[in-house]
Short mmCIF file of C-alpha atoms in Angstrom, two decimals:
data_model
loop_
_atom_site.label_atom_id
_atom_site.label_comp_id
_atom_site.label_asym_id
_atom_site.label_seq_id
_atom_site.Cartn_x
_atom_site.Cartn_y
_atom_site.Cartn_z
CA UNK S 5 0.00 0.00 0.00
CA UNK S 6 1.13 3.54 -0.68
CA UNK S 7 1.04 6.77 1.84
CA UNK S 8 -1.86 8.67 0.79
CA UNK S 9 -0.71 12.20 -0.68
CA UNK S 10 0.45 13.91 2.46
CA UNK S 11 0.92 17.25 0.53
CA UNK S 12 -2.61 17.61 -0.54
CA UNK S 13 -4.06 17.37 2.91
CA UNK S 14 -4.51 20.31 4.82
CA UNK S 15 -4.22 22.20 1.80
CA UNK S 16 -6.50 25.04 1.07
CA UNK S 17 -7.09 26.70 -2.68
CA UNK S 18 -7.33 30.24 -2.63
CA UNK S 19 -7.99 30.93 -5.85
CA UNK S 20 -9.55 28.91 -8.95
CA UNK S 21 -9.37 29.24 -12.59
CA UNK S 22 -12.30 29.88 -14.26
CA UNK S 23 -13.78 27.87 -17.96
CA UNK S 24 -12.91 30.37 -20.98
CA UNK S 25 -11.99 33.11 -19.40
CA UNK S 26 -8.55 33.66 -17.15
CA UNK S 27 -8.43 35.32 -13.81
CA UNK S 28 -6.66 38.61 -13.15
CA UNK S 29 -5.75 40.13 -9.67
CA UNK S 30 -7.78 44.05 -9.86
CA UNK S 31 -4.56 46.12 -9.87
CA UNK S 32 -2.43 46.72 -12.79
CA UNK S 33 0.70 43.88 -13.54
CA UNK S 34 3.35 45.08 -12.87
CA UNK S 35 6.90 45.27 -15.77
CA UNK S 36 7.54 42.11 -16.77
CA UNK S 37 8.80 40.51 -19.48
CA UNK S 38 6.05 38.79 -21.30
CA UNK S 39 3.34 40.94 -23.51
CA UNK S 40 -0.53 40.65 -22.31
CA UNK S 41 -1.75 37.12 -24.07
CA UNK S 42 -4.19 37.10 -27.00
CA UNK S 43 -7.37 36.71 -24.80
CA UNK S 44 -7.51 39.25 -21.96
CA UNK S 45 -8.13 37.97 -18.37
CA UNK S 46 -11.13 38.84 -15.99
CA UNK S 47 -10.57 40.51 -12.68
CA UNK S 48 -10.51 39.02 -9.32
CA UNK S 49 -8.35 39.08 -5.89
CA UNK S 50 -7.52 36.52 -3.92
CA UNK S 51 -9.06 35.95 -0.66
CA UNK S 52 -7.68 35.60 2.66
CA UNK S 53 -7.44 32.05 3.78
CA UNK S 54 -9.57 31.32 7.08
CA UNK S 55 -7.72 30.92 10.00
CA UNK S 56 -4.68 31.55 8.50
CA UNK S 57 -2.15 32.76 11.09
CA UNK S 58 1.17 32.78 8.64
CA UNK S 59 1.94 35.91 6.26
CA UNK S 60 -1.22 37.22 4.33
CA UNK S 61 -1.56 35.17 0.44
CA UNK S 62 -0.42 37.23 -2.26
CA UNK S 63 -2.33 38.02 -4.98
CA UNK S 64 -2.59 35.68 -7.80
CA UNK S 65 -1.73 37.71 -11.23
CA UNK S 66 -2.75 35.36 -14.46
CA UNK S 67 -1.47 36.38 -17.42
CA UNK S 68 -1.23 33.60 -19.74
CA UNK S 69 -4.08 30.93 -21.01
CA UNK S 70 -4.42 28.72 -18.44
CA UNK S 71 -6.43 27.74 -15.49
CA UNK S 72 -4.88 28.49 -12.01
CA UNK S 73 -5.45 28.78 -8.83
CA UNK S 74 -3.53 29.57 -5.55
CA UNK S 75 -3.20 27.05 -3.04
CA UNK S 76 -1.15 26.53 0.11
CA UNK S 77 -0.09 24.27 2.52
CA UNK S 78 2.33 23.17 5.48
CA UNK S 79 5.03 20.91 5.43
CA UNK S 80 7.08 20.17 8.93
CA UNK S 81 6.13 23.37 10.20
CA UNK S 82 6.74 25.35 7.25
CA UNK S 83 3.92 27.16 5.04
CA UNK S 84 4.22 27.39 1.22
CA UNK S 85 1.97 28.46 -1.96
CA UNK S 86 1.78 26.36 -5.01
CA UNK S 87 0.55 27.61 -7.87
CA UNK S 88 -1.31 24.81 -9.76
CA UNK S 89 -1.85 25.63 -13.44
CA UNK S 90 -3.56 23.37 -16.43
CA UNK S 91 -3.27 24.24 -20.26
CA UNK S 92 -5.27 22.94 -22.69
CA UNK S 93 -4.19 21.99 -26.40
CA UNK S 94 -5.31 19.76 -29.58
CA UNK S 95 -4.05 19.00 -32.59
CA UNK S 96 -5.37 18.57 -36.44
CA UNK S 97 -7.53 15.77 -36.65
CA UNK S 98 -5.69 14.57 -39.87
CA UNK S 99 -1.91 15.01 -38.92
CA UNK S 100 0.16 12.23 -39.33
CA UNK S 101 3.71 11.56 -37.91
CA UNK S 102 5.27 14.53 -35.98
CA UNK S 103 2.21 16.77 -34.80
CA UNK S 104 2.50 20.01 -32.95
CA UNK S 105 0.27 20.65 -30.14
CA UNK S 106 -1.99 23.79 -30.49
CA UNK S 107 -2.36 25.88 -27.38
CA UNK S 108 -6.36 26.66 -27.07
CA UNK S 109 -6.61 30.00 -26.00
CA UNK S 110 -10.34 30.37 -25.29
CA UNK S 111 -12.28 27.05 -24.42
CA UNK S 112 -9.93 26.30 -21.46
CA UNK S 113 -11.07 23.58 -19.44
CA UNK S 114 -10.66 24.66 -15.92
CA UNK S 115 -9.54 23.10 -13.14
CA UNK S 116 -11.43 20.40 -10.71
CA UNK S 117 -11.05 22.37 -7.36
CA UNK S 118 -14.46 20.73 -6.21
CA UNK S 119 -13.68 19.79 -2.53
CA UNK S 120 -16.99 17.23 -3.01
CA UNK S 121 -14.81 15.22 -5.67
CA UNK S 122 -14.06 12.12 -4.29
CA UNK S 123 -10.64 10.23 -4.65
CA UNK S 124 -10.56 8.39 -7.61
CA UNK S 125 -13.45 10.28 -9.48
CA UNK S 126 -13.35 11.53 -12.88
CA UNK S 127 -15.30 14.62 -12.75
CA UNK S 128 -16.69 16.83 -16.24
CA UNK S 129 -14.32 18.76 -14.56
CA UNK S 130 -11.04 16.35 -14.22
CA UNK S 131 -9.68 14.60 -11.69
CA UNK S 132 -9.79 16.97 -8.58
CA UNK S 133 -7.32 14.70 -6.52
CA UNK S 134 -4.68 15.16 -9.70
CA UNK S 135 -5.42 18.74 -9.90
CA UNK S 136 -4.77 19.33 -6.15
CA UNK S 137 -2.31 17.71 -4.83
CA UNK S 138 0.26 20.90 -4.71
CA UNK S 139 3.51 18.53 -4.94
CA UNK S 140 4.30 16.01 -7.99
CA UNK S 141 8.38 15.24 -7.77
CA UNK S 142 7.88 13.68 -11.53
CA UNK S 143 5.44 13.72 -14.75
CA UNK S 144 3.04 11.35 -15.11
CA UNK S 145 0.99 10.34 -18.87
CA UNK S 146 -2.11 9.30 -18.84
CA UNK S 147 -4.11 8.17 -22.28
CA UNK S 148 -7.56 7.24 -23.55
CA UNK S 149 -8.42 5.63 -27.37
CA UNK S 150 -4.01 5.26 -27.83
CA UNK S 151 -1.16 3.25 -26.21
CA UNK S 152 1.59 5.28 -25.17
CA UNK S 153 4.91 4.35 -27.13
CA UNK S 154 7.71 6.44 -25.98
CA UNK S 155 8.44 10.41 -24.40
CA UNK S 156 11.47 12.16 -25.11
CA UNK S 157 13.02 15.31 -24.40
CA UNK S 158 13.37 18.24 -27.00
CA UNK S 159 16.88 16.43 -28.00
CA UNK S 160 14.55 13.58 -29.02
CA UNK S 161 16.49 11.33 -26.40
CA UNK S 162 14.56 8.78 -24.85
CA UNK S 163 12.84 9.61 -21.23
CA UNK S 164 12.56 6.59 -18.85
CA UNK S 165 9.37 5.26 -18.54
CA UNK S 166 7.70 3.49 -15.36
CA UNK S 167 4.41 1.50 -15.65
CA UNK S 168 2.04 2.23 -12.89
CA UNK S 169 -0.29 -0.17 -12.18
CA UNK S 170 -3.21 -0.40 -10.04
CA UNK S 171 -1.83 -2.16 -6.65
CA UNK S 172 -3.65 1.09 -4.67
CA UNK S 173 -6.79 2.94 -4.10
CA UNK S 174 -9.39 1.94 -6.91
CA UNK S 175 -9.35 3.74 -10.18
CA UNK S 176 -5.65 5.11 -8.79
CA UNK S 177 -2.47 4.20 -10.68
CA UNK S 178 0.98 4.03 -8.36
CA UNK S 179 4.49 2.68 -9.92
CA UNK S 180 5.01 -0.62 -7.48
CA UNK S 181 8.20 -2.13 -9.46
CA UNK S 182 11.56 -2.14 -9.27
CA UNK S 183 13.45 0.74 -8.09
CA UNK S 184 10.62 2.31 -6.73
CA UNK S 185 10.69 4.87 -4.16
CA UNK S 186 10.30 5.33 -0.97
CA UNK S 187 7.70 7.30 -1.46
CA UNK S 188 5.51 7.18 -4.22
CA UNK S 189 2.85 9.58 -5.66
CA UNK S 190 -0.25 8.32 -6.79
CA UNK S 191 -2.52 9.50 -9.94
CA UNK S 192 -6.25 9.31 -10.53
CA UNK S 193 -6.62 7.18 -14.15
CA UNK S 194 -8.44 10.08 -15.35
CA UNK S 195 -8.05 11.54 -18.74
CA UNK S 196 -10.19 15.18 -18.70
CA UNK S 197 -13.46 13.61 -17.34
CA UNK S 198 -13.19 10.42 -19.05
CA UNK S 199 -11.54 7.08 -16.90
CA UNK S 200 -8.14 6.23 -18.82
CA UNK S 201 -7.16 2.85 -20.65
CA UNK S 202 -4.96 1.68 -18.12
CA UNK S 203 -2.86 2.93 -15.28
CA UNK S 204 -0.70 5.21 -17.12
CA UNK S 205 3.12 5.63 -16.95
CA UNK S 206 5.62 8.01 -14.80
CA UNK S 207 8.88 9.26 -15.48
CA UNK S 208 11.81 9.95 -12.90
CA UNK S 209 11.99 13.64 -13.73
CA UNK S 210 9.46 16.73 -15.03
CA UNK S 211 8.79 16.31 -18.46
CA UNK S 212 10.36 18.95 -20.23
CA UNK S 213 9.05 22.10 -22.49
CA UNK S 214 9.51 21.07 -26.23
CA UNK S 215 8.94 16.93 -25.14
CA UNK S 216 7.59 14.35 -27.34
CA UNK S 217 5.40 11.91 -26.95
CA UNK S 218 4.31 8.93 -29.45
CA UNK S 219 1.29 7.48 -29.09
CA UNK S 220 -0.55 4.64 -31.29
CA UNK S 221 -4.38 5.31 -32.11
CA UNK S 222 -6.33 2.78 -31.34
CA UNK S 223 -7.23 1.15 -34.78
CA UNK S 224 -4.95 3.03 -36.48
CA UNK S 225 -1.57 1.55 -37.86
CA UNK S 226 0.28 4.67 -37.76
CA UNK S 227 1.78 6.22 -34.55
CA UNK S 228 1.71 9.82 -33.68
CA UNK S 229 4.44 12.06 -31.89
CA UNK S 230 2.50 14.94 -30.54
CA UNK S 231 5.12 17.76 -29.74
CA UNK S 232 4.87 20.09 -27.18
CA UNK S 233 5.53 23.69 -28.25
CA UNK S 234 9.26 24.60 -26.79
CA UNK S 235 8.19 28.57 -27.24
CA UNK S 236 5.60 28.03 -24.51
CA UNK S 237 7.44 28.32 -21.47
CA UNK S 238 5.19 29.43 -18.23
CA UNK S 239 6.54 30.61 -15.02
CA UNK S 240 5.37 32.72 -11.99
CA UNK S 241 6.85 36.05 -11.60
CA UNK S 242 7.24 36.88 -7.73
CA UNK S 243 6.69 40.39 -6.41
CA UNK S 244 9.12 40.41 -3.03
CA UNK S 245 9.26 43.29 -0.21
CA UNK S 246 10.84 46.58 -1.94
CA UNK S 247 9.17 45.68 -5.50
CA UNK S 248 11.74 43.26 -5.96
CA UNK S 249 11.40 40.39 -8.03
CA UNK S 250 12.43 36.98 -8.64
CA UNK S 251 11.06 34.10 -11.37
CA UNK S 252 11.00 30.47 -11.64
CA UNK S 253 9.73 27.83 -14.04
CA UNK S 254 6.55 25.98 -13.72
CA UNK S 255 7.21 22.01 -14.26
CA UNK S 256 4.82 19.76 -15.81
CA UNK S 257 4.01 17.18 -13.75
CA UNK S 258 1.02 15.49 -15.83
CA UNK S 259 -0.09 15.20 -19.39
CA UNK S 260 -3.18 13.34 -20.23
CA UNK S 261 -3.87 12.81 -23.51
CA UNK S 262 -8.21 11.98 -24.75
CA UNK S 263 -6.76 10.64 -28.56
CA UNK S 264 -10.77 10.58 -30.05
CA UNK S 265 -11.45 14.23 -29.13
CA UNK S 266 -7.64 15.04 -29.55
CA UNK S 267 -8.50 17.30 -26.13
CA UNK S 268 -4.89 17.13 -23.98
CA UNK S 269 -4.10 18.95 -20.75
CA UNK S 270 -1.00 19.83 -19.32
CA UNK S 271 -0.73 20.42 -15.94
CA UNK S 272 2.23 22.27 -14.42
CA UNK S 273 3.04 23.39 -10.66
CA UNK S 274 5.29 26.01 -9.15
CA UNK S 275 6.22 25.93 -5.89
CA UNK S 276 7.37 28.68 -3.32
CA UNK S 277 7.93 29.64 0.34
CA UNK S 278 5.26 32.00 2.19
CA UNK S 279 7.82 33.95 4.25
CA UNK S 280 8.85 36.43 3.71
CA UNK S 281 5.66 37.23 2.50
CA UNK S 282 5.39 37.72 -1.19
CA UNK S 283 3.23 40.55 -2.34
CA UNK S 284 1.93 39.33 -5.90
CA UNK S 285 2.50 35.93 -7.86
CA UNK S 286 2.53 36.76 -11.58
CA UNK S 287 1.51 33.51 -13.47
CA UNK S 288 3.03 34.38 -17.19
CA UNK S 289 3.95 32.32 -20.22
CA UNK S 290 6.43 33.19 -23.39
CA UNK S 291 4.06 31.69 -25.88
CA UNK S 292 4.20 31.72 -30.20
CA UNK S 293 1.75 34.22 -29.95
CA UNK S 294 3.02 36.62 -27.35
CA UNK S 295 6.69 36.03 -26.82
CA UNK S 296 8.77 38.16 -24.15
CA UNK S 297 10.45 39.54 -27.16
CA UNK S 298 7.28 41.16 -28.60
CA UNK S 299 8.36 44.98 -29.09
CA UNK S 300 6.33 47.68 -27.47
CA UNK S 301 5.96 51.05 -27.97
CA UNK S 302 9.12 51.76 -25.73
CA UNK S 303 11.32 49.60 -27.04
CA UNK S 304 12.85 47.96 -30.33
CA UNK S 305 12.46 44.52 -31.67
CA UNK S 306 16.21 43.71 -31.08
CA UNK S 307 15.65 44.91 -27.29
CA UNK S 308 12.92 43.10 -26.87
CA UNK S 309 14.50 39.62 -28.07
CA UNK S 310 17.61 41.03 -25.87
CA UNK S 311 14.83 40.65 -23.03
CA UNK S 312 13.46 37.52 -24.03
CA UNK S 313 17.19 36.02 -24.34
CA UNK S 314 18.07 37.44 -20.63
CA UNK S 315 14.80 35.68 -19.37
CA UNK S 316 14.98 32.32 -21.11
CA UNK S 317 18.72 31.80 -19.88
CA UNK S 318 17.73 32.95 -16.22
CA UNK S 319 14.42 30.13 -16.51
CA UNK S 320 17.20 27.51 -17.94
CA UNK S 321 19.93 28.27 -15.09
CA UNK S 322 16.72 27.05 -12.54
CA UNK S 323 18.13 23.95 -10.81
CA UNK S 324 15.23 21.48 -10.20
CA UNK S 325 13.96 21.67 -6.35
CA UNK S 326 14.14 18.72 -3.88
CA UNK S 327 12.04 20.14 -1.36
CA UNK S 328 8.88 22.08 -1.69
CA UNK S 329 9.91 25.50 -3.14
CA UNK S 330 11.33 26.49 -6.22
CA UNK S 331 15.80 27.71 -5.60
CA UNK S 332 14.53 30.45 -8.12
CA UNK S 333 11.80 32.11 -6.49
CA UNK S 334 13.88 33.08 -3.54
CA UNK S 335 14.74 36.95 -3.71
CA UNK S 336 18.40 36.23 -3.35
CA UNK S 337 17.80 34.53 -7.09
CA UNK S 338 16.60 37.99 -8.46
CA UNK S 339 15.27 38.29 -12.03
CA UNK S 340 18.15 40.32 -14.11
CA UNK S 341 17.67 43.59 -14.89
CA UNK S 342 17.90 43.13 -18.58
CA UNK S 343 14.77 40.11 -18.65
CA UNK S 344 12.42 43.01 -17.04
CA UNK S 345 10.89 45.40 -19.51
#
């Protein structure tokens, strides 16, 4: 038997995302180095968390298309915020071979933060025990209506793969074989609302921005290798004491995949430390569509990909976290001078 997640327990959302439309903290974002995105967000603040004795929640900024919402939590005495994010994408019905994922930018399937949602319940919504648990150490693929070949990285290396099986809760996938660790994370088989083929598969690390996956339709003799779009890149923007600010990459920790309505999501996290307080978490993403480098009216095209080139190597330099905040969102890892418009 497996330890039930410890990190979602005790956790409280503060903030949801919303179905087709993105949520926006009422004041103004502050410089940063991403444009606005295609769509623009709604407005809403955060709320205070009941009870909640540690430093005040910061605002939850979302400035890219996806669903998010704020959510902390306590670990050994400690409290922290995770930022739990899902994108939705599809791809052309009648693409064969190496297929690029489409980033939907309206239609956005929010996120299942129904407390009602029992364990091990696909919800029209998702799975609401996937889309809270604040801490994943490793991506997990789930598919429906297609086997699940291979995954590899943007250097089309192959990623190590890990069956999961179903040796836990019902309708809950957990990898039980060898070299397993000590502690391992389970997954609701849920693909969007729809109950998955079969238990899925892990990997040992996040899955990476510009990854691969090839899957097999069922029926179909040809395989597929759906790509994830390297130029879409999210990552929270932290607003520190002093309008200082530091950034760190959201990891993908899940990617389920619904093959006959070519529907995926990709869900990411970003972890960070409550104290010292942080005044404002800006949820961005460089996207196709509305890179960092986009020129505005203060500033050329060449300074703007100058910006874009200072972020993306600052993102890159983020070592992965072993505990339960990101290295980069500390304020002693501040964002250069040159990523921030």
């Amino acid at each position: 038997m497996f330890p039930a997640h410890p990190n979602r327990r005790g956790s409280s959302v503060l903030l949801a995302g919303a179905s087709a439309a993105l949520l926006l903290a009422c004041t103004s974002p502050p410089p940063a180095p991403a444009a606005a995105p295609p769509v623009p967000p709604k407005a809403s603040t955060t709320p205070p968390a009941a009870g909640n004795t540690g430093p005040a929640a910061p605002r939850l900024v979302v400035s890219a298309p996806i669903a998010a919402a704020l959510s902390t939590f306590t670990k050994n005495g400690v409290t922290y915020h995770a930022v739990l994010q899902k994108a939705t994408f599809t791809y052309d019905d009648k693409a064969t071979g190496t297929v690029p994922l489409k980033l939907l930018t309206a239609d956005l399937d929010p996120l299942a933060l129904d407390a009602t949602i029992r364990q091990g319940v696909c919800s029209a919504q998702g799975s609401a025990f996937n889309e809270q648990t604040v801490d994943y150490p490793y991506a997990a693929v789930m598919t429906r209506g297609a086997s699940l070949d291979a995954v590899a990285g943007p250097d089309r290396k192959p990623m190590k793969l890990r069956a999961m099986d179903d040796s836990g809760t019902p309708n809950q996938s957990v990898f039980s074989g060898v070299g397993k660790r000590s502690i391992e994370m389970a997954y609701d088989r849920c693909v969007g609302g729809r109950k998955a083929d079969g238990p899925g598969h892990r990997l040992d690390t996040y899955l990476p921005d510009g990854a691969r996956i090839a899957l097999r339709p069922a029926g179909s003799p040809q395989a597929l290798s759906l790509t994830l779009d390297e130029r879409f890149v999210p990552y929270i923007l932290l607003q520190h004491k002093g309008n200082r600010w530091s950034a760190a990459p959201s990891r993908i920790v899940l990617v389920d995949i619904d093959a006959p309505t070519r529907r995926v999501h990709v869900h990411y996290r970003a972890l960070f430390r409550a104290s010292p307080a942080i005044e404002q978490v800006d949820l961005r993403a460089l996207t196709s569509e509305a890179p960092a480098g986009t020129a505005s009216d203060s500033e050329t095209p060449q300074a703007a990909r100058k910006r874009t080139a200072a972020l993306l190597a600052h993102l890159s330099r983020c070592e992965r976290r072993t505990g339960y905040s990101e290295p980069c969102a500390d304020i002693a890892r501040p964002v250069p001078a040159e990523a921030l418009r």
